[in-house]
Amino acid sequence: MTRMDVNRAAEMEVFARVVDLGGFTAAARACGLTPSGVSKLITRLETRLGTRLLHRSTRRLSLTPEGQAFHARAVRILGEMEEAEREASAGAAPRGHLRVNSNVPFGMRYLIPLVPEFLATHPGVTLDLVLSDAVVDLMEERADVAIRTGPLRDSSLMIRKLGSTRMVVVASPAYLEQHGTPRHPGDLARHKGIGWTFPRTIGGWP
């Protein structure tokens, strides 16, 4: 049997439970095994190591000198393994500073309501949410994530479609009564309108 065939960490844990809990039955309950299964595992461990770790009697178990040394080392190794797992798990959780850039309507309606829950779920993250309808250089703005409407100009960016939207023309009843109702998109050129005063990522009206 090679070392790759043996779960040495499991053997150490079961052995440590036997010693700490004072017997095979208690260790079996703690490890979800049968007492005979624990006994066989300890016997296999002793056979592999070539030494006796426990003195067995009908009343109690006691450690041999080799068992005392092995138990002390096993407890230390198991503790280091648990610490390594905790550190790895903590490292897997999102942490750091996240800068999100979005247009104002989407940010106000969809993002801002989600901020409290997001920060509560990810306490290791600090969030910088920038809302602007201006076309900005995302690299200069140091944005980690950006939400935009329209085609992507910079092909080096990775995109994911969030949804679809449409633009509509609206007018007040008073305006239509005074200036008439446009019947065709071309009629808009003869009407007064409120539009964007800065460059956009989408084309203008037909």
PDB file of C-alpha atoms in Angstrom:
ATOM      1  CA  MET A   1       0.000   0.000   0.000  1.00  0.00           C
ATOM      2  CA  THR A   2       1.464   3.343  -1.039  1.00  0.00           C
ATOM      3  CA  ARG A   3       1.052   6.595   0.821  1.00  0.00           C
ATOM      4  CA  MET A   4      -1.384   7.761  -1.859  1.00  0.00           C
ATOM      5  CA  ASP A   5      -3.656   4.831  -0.946  1.00  0.00           C
ATOM      6  CA  VAL A   6      -3.961   5.909   2.694  1.00  0.00           C
ATOM      7  CA  ASN A   7      -6.010   8.799   4.035  1.00  0.00           C
ATOM      8  CA  ARG A   8      -3.508   9.674   6.708  1.00  0.00           C
ATOM      9  CA  ALA A   9      -5.424  12.760   7.823  1.00  0.00           C
ATOM     10  CA  ALA A  10      -8.499  10.611   8.533  1.00  0.00           C
ATOM     11  CA  GLU A  11      -6.376   8.116  10.451  1.00  0.00           C
ATOM     12  CA  MET A  12      -4.877  10.899  12.543  1.00  0.00           C
ATOM     13  CA  GLU A  13      -8.292  12.381  13.276  1.00  0.00           C
ATOM     14  CA  VAL A  14      -9.801   9.061  14.352  1.00  0.00           C
ATOM     15  CA  PHE A  15      -6.767   8.234  16.489  1.00  0.00           C
ATOM     16  CA  ALA A  16      -6.909  11.656  18.148  1.00  0.00           C
ATOM     17  CA  ARG A  17     -10.630  11.208  18.852  1.00  0.00           C
ATOM     18  CA  VAL A  18      -9.994   7.804  20.444  1.00  0.00           C
ATOM     19  CA  VAL A  19      -7.389   9.309  22.755  1.00  0.00           C
ATOM     20  CA  ASP A  20      -9.268  12.522  23.544  1.00  0.00           C
ATOM     21  CA  LEU A  21     -12.631  10.801  24.131  1.00  0.00           C
ATOM     22  CA  GLY A  22     -11.178   7.821  25.957  1.00  0.00           C
ATOM     23  CA  GLY A  23     -12.407   4.917  23.864  1.00  0.00           C
ATOM     24  CA  PHE A  24     -13.480   3.423  20.575  1.00  0.00           C
ATOM     25  CA  THR A  25     -17.226   3.773  21.175  1.00  0.00           C
ATOM     26  CA  ALA A  26     -17.156   7.509  21.872  1.00  0.00           C
ATOM     27  CA  ALA A  27     -14.774   8.096  18.973  1.00  0.00           C
ATOM     28  CA  ALA A  28     -17.023   6.068  16.682  1.00  0.00           C
ATOM     29  CA  ARG A  29     -20.025   8.253  17.558  1.00  0.00           C
ATOM     30  CA  ALA A  30     -18.022  11.424  16.963  1.00  0.00           C
ATOM     31  CA  CYS A  31     -16.667  10.215  13.610  1.00  0.00           C
ATOM     32  CA  GLY A  32     -19.834   8.562  12.326  1.00  0.00           C
ATOM     33  CA  LEU A  33     -18.250   5.094  12.332  1.00  0.00           C
ATOM     34  CA  THR A  34     -18.846   1.814  14.116  1.00  0.00           C
ATOM     35  CA  PRO A  35     -16.673   0.844  17.098  1.00  0.00           C
ATOM     36  CA  SER A  36     -15.347  -2.137  15.152  1.00  0.00           C
ATOM     37  CA  GLY A  37     -14.535   0.156  12.235  1.00  0.00           C
ATOM     38  CA  VAL A  38     -12.555   2.451  14.528  1.00  0.00           C
ATOM     39  CA  SER A  39     -10.724  -0.510  16.048  1.00  0.00           C
ATOM     40  CA  LYS A  40      -9.769  -1.826  12.613  1.00  0.00           C
ATOM     41  CA  LEU A  41      -8.576   1.614  11.529  1.00  0.00           C
ATOM     42  CA  ILE A  42      -6.317   1.948  14.587  1.00  0.00           C
ATOM     43  CA  THR A  43      -4.955  -1.550  14.026  1.00  0.00           C
ATOM     44  CA  ARG A  44      -4.244  -0.714  10.396  1.00  0.00           C
ATOM     45  CA  LEU A  45      -2.507   2.501  11.465  1.00  0.00           C
ATOM     46  CA  GLU A  46      -0.312   0.635  13.941  1.00  0.00           C
ATOM     47  CA  THR A  47       0.522  -1.977  11.312  1.00  0.00           C
ATOM     48  CA  ARG A  48       1.494   0.676   8.795  1.00  0.00           C
ATOM     49  CA  LEU A  49       3.669   2.497  11.340  1.00  0.00           C
ATOM     50  CA  GLY A  50       5.169  -0.735  12.637  1.00  0.00           C
ATOM     51  CA  THR A  51       4.587   0.146  16.290  1.00  0.00           C
ATOM     52  CA  ARG A  52       1.909  -0.065  18.962  1.00  0.00           C
ATOM     53  CA  LEU A  53       0.237   3.220  19.824  1.00  0.00           C
ATOM     54  CA  LEU A  54      -2.324   2.065  22.393  1.00  0.00           C
ATOM     55  CA  HIS A  55      -2.404  -0.394  25.266  1.00  0.00           C
ATOM     56  CA  ARG A  56      -5.839  -2.007  25.161  1.00  0.00           C
ATOM     57  CA  SER A  57      -7.616  -3.547  28.135  1.00  0.00           C
ATOM     58  CA  THR A  58     -11.212  -4.330  29.003  1.00  0.00           C
ATOM     59  CA  ARG A  59     -11.389  -1.252  31.244  1.00  0.00           C
ATOM     60  CA  ARG A  60      -9.380   1.467  29.578  1.00  0.00           C
ATOM     61  CA  LEU A  61      -6.989   2.526  26.866  1.00  0.00           C
ATOM     62  CA  SER A  62      -3.581   4.008  27.509  1.00  0.00           C
ATOM     63  CA  LEU A  63      -0.958   5.450  25.229  1.00  0.00           C
ATOM     64  CA  THR A  64       2.411   3.908  24.628  1.00  0.00           C
ATOM     65  CA  PRO A  65       5.386   6.297  24.503  1.00  0.00           C
ATOM     66  CA  GLU A  66       5.184   6.107  20.716  1.00  0.00           C
ATOM     67  CA  GLY A  67       1.455   6.772  20.926  1.00  0.00           C
ATOM     68  CA  GLN A  68       2.006   9.849  23.083  1.00  0.00           C
ATOM     69  CA  ALA A  69       4.460  11.299  20.582  1.00  0.00           C
ATOM     70  CA  PHE A  70       2.218  10.462  17.632  1.00  0.00           C
ATOM     71  CA  HIS A  71      -0.846  11.938  19.343  1.00  0.00           C
ATOM     72  CA  ALA A  72       0.915  15.223  20.096  1.00  0.00           C
ATOM     73  CA  ARG A  73       2.122  15.528  16.502  1.00  0.00           C
ATOM     74  CA  ALA A  74      -1.269  14.489  15.079  1.00  0.00           C
ATOM     75  CA  VAL A  75      -3.130  17.118  17.114  1.00  0.00           C
ATOM     76  CA  ARG A  76      -0.742  19.804  15.904  1.00  0.00           C
ATOM     77  CA  ILE A  77      -1.035  18.709  12.258  1.00  0.00           C
ATOM     78  CA  LEU A  78      -4.839  18.537  12.406  1.00  0.00           C
ATOM     79  CA  GLY A  79      -4.938  22.014  13.914  1.00  0.00           C
ATOM     80  CA  GLU A  80      -2.732  23.360  11.132  1.00  0.00           C
ATOM     81  CA  MET A  81      -4.986  21.729   8.539  1.00  0.00           C
ATOM     82  CA  GLU A  82      -8.062  23.385  10.033  1.00  0.00           C
ATOM     83  CA  GLU A  83      -6.284  26.739  10.062  1.00  0.00           C
ATOM     84  CA  ALA A  84      -5.254  26.294   6.424  1.00  0.00           C
ATOM     85  CA  GLU A  85      -8.859  25.522   5.464  1.00  0.00           C
ATOM     86  CA  ARG A  86     -10.128  28.594   7.323  1.00  0.00           C
ATOM     87  CA  GLU A  87      -7.594  30.803   5.573  1.00  0.00           C
ATOM     88  CA  ALA A  88      -8.483  29.327   2.185  1.00  0.00           C
ATOM     89  CA  SER A  89     -12.201  29.794   2.814  1.00  0.00           C
ATOM     90  CA  ALA A  90     -11.665  33.376   3.918  1.00  0.00           C
ATOM     91  CA  GLY A  91      -9.594  34.025   0.805  1.00  0.00           C
ATOM     92  CA  ALA A  92     -12.395  32.707  -1.395  1.00  0.00           C
ATOM     93  CA  ALA A  93     -14.847  35.285  -0.071  1.00  0.00           C
ATOM     94  CA  PRO A  94     -15.044  38.512  -2.120  1.00  0.00           C
ATOM     95  CA  ARG A  95     -13.002  41.302  -0.586  1.00  0.00           C
ATOM     96  CA  GLY A  96     -11.473  44.587  -1.628  1.00  0.00           C
ATOM     97  CA  HIS A  97     -12.710  47.707  -3.402  1.00  0.00           C
ATOM     98  CA  LEU A  98     -15.296  47.482  -6.202  1.00  0.00           C
ATOM     99  CA  ARG A  99     -15.924  50.477  -8.471  1.00  0.00           C
ATOM    100  CA  VAL A 100     -19.142  50.304 -10.504  1.00  0.00           C
ATOM    101  CA  ASN A 101     -20.024  52.832 -13.197  1.00  0.00           C
ATOM    102  CA  SER A 102     -23.589  53.037 -14.500  1.00  0.00           C
ATOM    103  CA  ASN A 103     -25.922  55.411 -16.267  1.00  0.00           C
ATOM    104  CA  VAL A 104     -28.208  57.340 -13.960  1.00  0.00           C
ATOM    105  CA  PRO A 105     -31.626  55.785 -14.736  1.00  0.00           C
ATOM    106  CA  PHE A 106     -30.436  52.193 -14.406  1.00  0.00           C
ATOM    107  CA  GLY A 107     -28.402  52.947 -11.312  1.00  0.00           C
ATOM    108  CA  MET A 108     -31.225  54.767  -9.552  1.00  0.00           C
ATOM    109  CA  ARG A 109     -33.856  52.170 -10.356  1.00  0.00           C
ATOM    110  CA  TYR A 110     -31.965  48.894 -10.101  1.00  0.00           C
ATOM    111  CA  LEU A 111     -28.556  49.266  -8.453  1.00  0.00           C
ATOM    112  CA  ILE A 112     -29.051  51.584  -5.496  1.00  0.00           C
ATOM    113  CA  PRO A 113     -31.864  49.457  -3.965  1.00  0.00           C
ATOM    114  CA  LEU A 114     -29.493  46.444  -4.030  1.00  0.00           C
ATOM    115  CA  VAL A 115     -26.558  48.162  -2.315  1.00  0.00           C
ATOM    116  CA  PRO A 116     -27.540  47.494   1.350  1.00  0.00           C
ATOM    117  CA  GLU A 117     -28.107  43.775   0.756  1.00  0.00           C
ATOM    118  CA  PHE A 118     -24.915  43.465  -1.303  1.00  0.00           C
ATOM    119  CA  LEU A 119     -22.750  45.068   1.383  1.00  0.00           C
ATOM    120  CA  ALA A 120     -24.377  42.977   4.116  1.00  0.00           C
ATOM    121  CA  THR A 121     -23.731  39.785   2.136  1.00  0.00           C
ATOM    122  CA  HIS A 122     -20.128  40.741   1.314  1.00  0.00           C
ATOM    123  CA  PRO A 123     -18.751  42.625   4.341  1.00  0.00           C
ATOM    124  CA  GLY A 124     -15.225  42.409   2.950  1.00  0.00           C
ATOM    125  CA  VAL A 125     -16.128  44.560  -0.061  1.00  0.00           C
ATOM    126  CA  THR A 126     -16.205  48.359  -0.195  1.00  0.00           C
ATOM    127  CA  LEU A 127     -18.336  49.767  -3.003  1.00  0.00           C
ATOM    128  CA  ASP A 128     -17.894  52.916  -5.064  1.00  0.00           C
ATOM    129  CA  LEU A 129     -20.993  53.435  -7.229  1.00  0.00           C
ATOM    130  CA  VAL A 130     -20.622  56.172  -9.856  1.00  0.00           C
ATOM    131  CA  LEU A 131     -23.750  57.238 -11.758  1.00  0.00           C
ATOM    132  CA  SER A 132     -23.298  59.315 -14.897  1.00  0.00           C
ATOM    133  CA  ASP A 133     -24.946  59.572 -18.301  1.00  0.00           C
ATOM    134  CA  ALA A 134     -21.778  60.994 -19.838  1.00  0.00           C
ATOM    135  CA  VAL A 135     -19.608  58.831 -22.063  1.00  0.00           C
ATOM    136  CA  VAL A 136     -16.401  58.275 -20.100  1.00  0.00           C
ATOM    137  CA  ASP A 137     -13.212  56.292 -20.548  1.00  0.00           C
ATOM    138  CA  LEU A 138     -13.726  53.310 -18.280  1.00  0.00           C
ATOM    139  CA  MET A 139      -9.989  52.717 -17.955  1.00  0.00           C
ATOM    140  CA  GLU A 140      -9.368  56.293 -16.859  1.00  0.00           C
ATOM    141  CA  GLU A 141     -12.294  56.066 -14.462  1.00  0.00           C
ATOM    142  CA  ARG A 142     -10.776  52.855 -13.029  1.00  0.00           C
ATOM    143  CA  ALA A 143     -14.143  51.117 -13.282  1.00  0.00           C
ATOM    144  CA  ASP A 144     -14.238  47.414 -12.463  1.00  0.00           C
ATOM    145  CA  VAL A 145     -17.768  47.038 -13.818  1.00  0.00           C
ATOM    146  CA  ALA A 146     -19.717  49.348 -16.105  1.00  0.00           C
ATOM    147  CA  ILE A 147     -23.342  49.248 -17.223  1.00  0.00           C
ATOM    148  CA  ARG A 148     -24.035  50.895 -20.552  1.00  0.00           C
ATOM    149  CA  THR A 149     -26.782  51.114 -23.170  1.00  0.00           C
ATOM    150  CA  GLY A 150     -26.057  50.487 -26.822  1.00  0.00           C
ATOM    151  CA  PRO A 151     -23.272  48.846 -28.821  1.00  0.00           C
ATOM    152  CA  LEU A 152     -19.844  48.271 -27.316  1.00  0.00           C
ATOM    153  CA  ARG A 153     -17.160  50.400 -28.925  1.00  0.00           C
ATOM    154  CA  ASP A 154     -14.100  48.990 -27.165  1.00  0.00           C
ATOM    155  CA  SER A 155     -13.790  45.379 -28.299  1.00  0.00           C
ATOM    156  CA  SER A 156     -11.173  44.655 -25.613  1.00  0.00           C
ATOM    157  CA  LEU A 157     -13.875  44.773 -22.935  1.00  0.00           C
ATOM    158  CA  MET A 158     -15.823  41.709 -21.880  1.00  0.00           C
ATOM    159  CA  ILE A 159     -19.586  42.132 -22.042  1.00  0.00           C
ATOM    160  CA  ARG A 160     -22.675  40.406 -20.725  1.00  0.00           C
ATOM    161  CA  LYS A 161     -26.141  41.402 -21.841  1.00  0.00           C
ATOM    162  CA  LEU A 162     -28.385  42.286 -18.915  1.00  0.00           C
ATOM    163  CA  GLY A 163     -31.550  43.003 -20.843  1.00  0.00           C
ATOM    164  CA  SER A 164     -33.213  45.052 -23.552  1.00  0.00           C
ATOM    165  CA  THR A 165     -34.748  48.495 -23.488  1.00  0.00           C
ATOM    166  CA  ARG A 166     -36.338  50.902 -25.940  1.00  0.00           C
ATOM    167  CA  MET A 167     -36.542  54.644 -26.386  1.00  0.00           C
ATOM    168  CA  VAL A 168     -39.823  56.451 -26.902  1.00  0.00           C
ATOM    169  CA  VAL A 169     -40.875  59.982 -27.779  1.00  0.00           C
ATOM    170  CA  VAL A 170     -43.197  61.635 -25.289  1.00  0.00           C
ATOM    171  CA  ALA A 171     -44.950  64.980 -25.236  1.00  0.00           C
ATOM    172  CA  SER A 172     -47.339  66.767 -22.949  1.00  0.00           C
ATOM    173  CA  PRO A 173     -50.970  67.215 -24.054  1.00  0.00           C
ATOM    174  CA  ALA A 174     -50.485  70.998 -23.968  1.00  0.00           C
ATOM    175  CA  TYR A 175     -47.515  70.807 -26.370  1.00  0.00           C
ATOM    176  CA  LEU A 176     -49.374  68.591 -28.817  1.00  0.00           C
ATOM    177  CA  GLU A 177     -52.383  70.876 -28.710  1.00  0.00           C
ATOM    178  CA  GLN A 178     -50.206  73.878 -29.553  1.00  0.00           C
ATOM    179  CA  HIS A 179     -47.784  72.331 -32.084  1.00  0.00           C
ATOM    180  CA  GLY A 180     -49.658  69.335 -33.413  1.00  0.00           C
ATOM    181  CA  THR A 181     -48.946  65.616 -33.180  1.00  0.00           C
ATOM    182  CA  PRO A 182     -46.099  64.213 -35.310  1.00  0.00           C
ATOM    183  CA  ARG A 183     -47.210  61.353 -37.530  1.00  0.00           C
ATOM    184  CA  HIS A 184     -43.815  60.194 -38.775  1.00  0.00           C
ATOM    185  CA  PRO A 185     -40.292  60.158 -37.273  1.00  0.00           C
ATOM    186  CA  GLY A 186     -39.295  62.698 -39.905  1.00  0.00           C
ATOM    187  CA  ASP A 187     -41.786  65.146 -38.397  1.00  0.00           C
ATOM    188  CA  LEU A 188     -39.636  65.377 -35.257  1.00  0.00           C
ATOM    189  CA  ALA A 189     -37.157  67.632 -37.070  1.00  0.00           C
ATOM    190  CA  ARG A 190     -39.797  70.386 -37.094  1.00  0.00           C
ATOM    191  CA  HIS A 191     -40.607  70.045 -33.397  1.00  0.00           C
ATOM    192  CA  LYS A 192     -38.988  71.357 -30.274  1.00  0.00           C
ATOM    193  CA  GLY A 193     -37.409  68.739 -28.068  1.00  0.00           C
ATOM    194  CA  ILE A 194     -35.425  68.126 -24.931  1.00  0.00           C
ATOM    195  CA  GLY A 195     -32.432  65.963 -25.747  1.00  0.00           C
ATOM    196  CA  TRP A 196     -28.918  65.077 -24.659  1.00  0.00           C
ATOM    197  CA  THR A 197     -26.277  67.792 -24.475  1.00  0.00           C
ATOM    198  CA  PHE A 198     -23.289  65.422 -24.451  1.00  0.00           C
ATOM    199  CA  PRO A 199     -22.068  62.606 -26.733  1.00  0.00           C
ATOM    200  CA  ARG A 200     -23.942  59.339 -26.505  1.00  0.00           C
ATOM    201  CA  THR A 201     -23.090  55.743 -27.246  1.00  0.00           C
ATOM    202  CA  ILE A 202     -26.252  55.262 -29.304  1.00  0.00           C
ATOM    203  CA  GLY A 203     -27.272  56.926 -32.523  1.00  0.00           C
ATOM    204  CA  GLY A 204     -29.673  59.818 -32.825  1.00  0.00           C
ATOM    205  CA  TRP A 205     -33.286  59.738 -33.895  1.00  0.00           C
ATOM    206  CA  PRO A 206     -33.969  58.895 -37.571  1.00  0.00           C
TER     207      PRO A 206
END
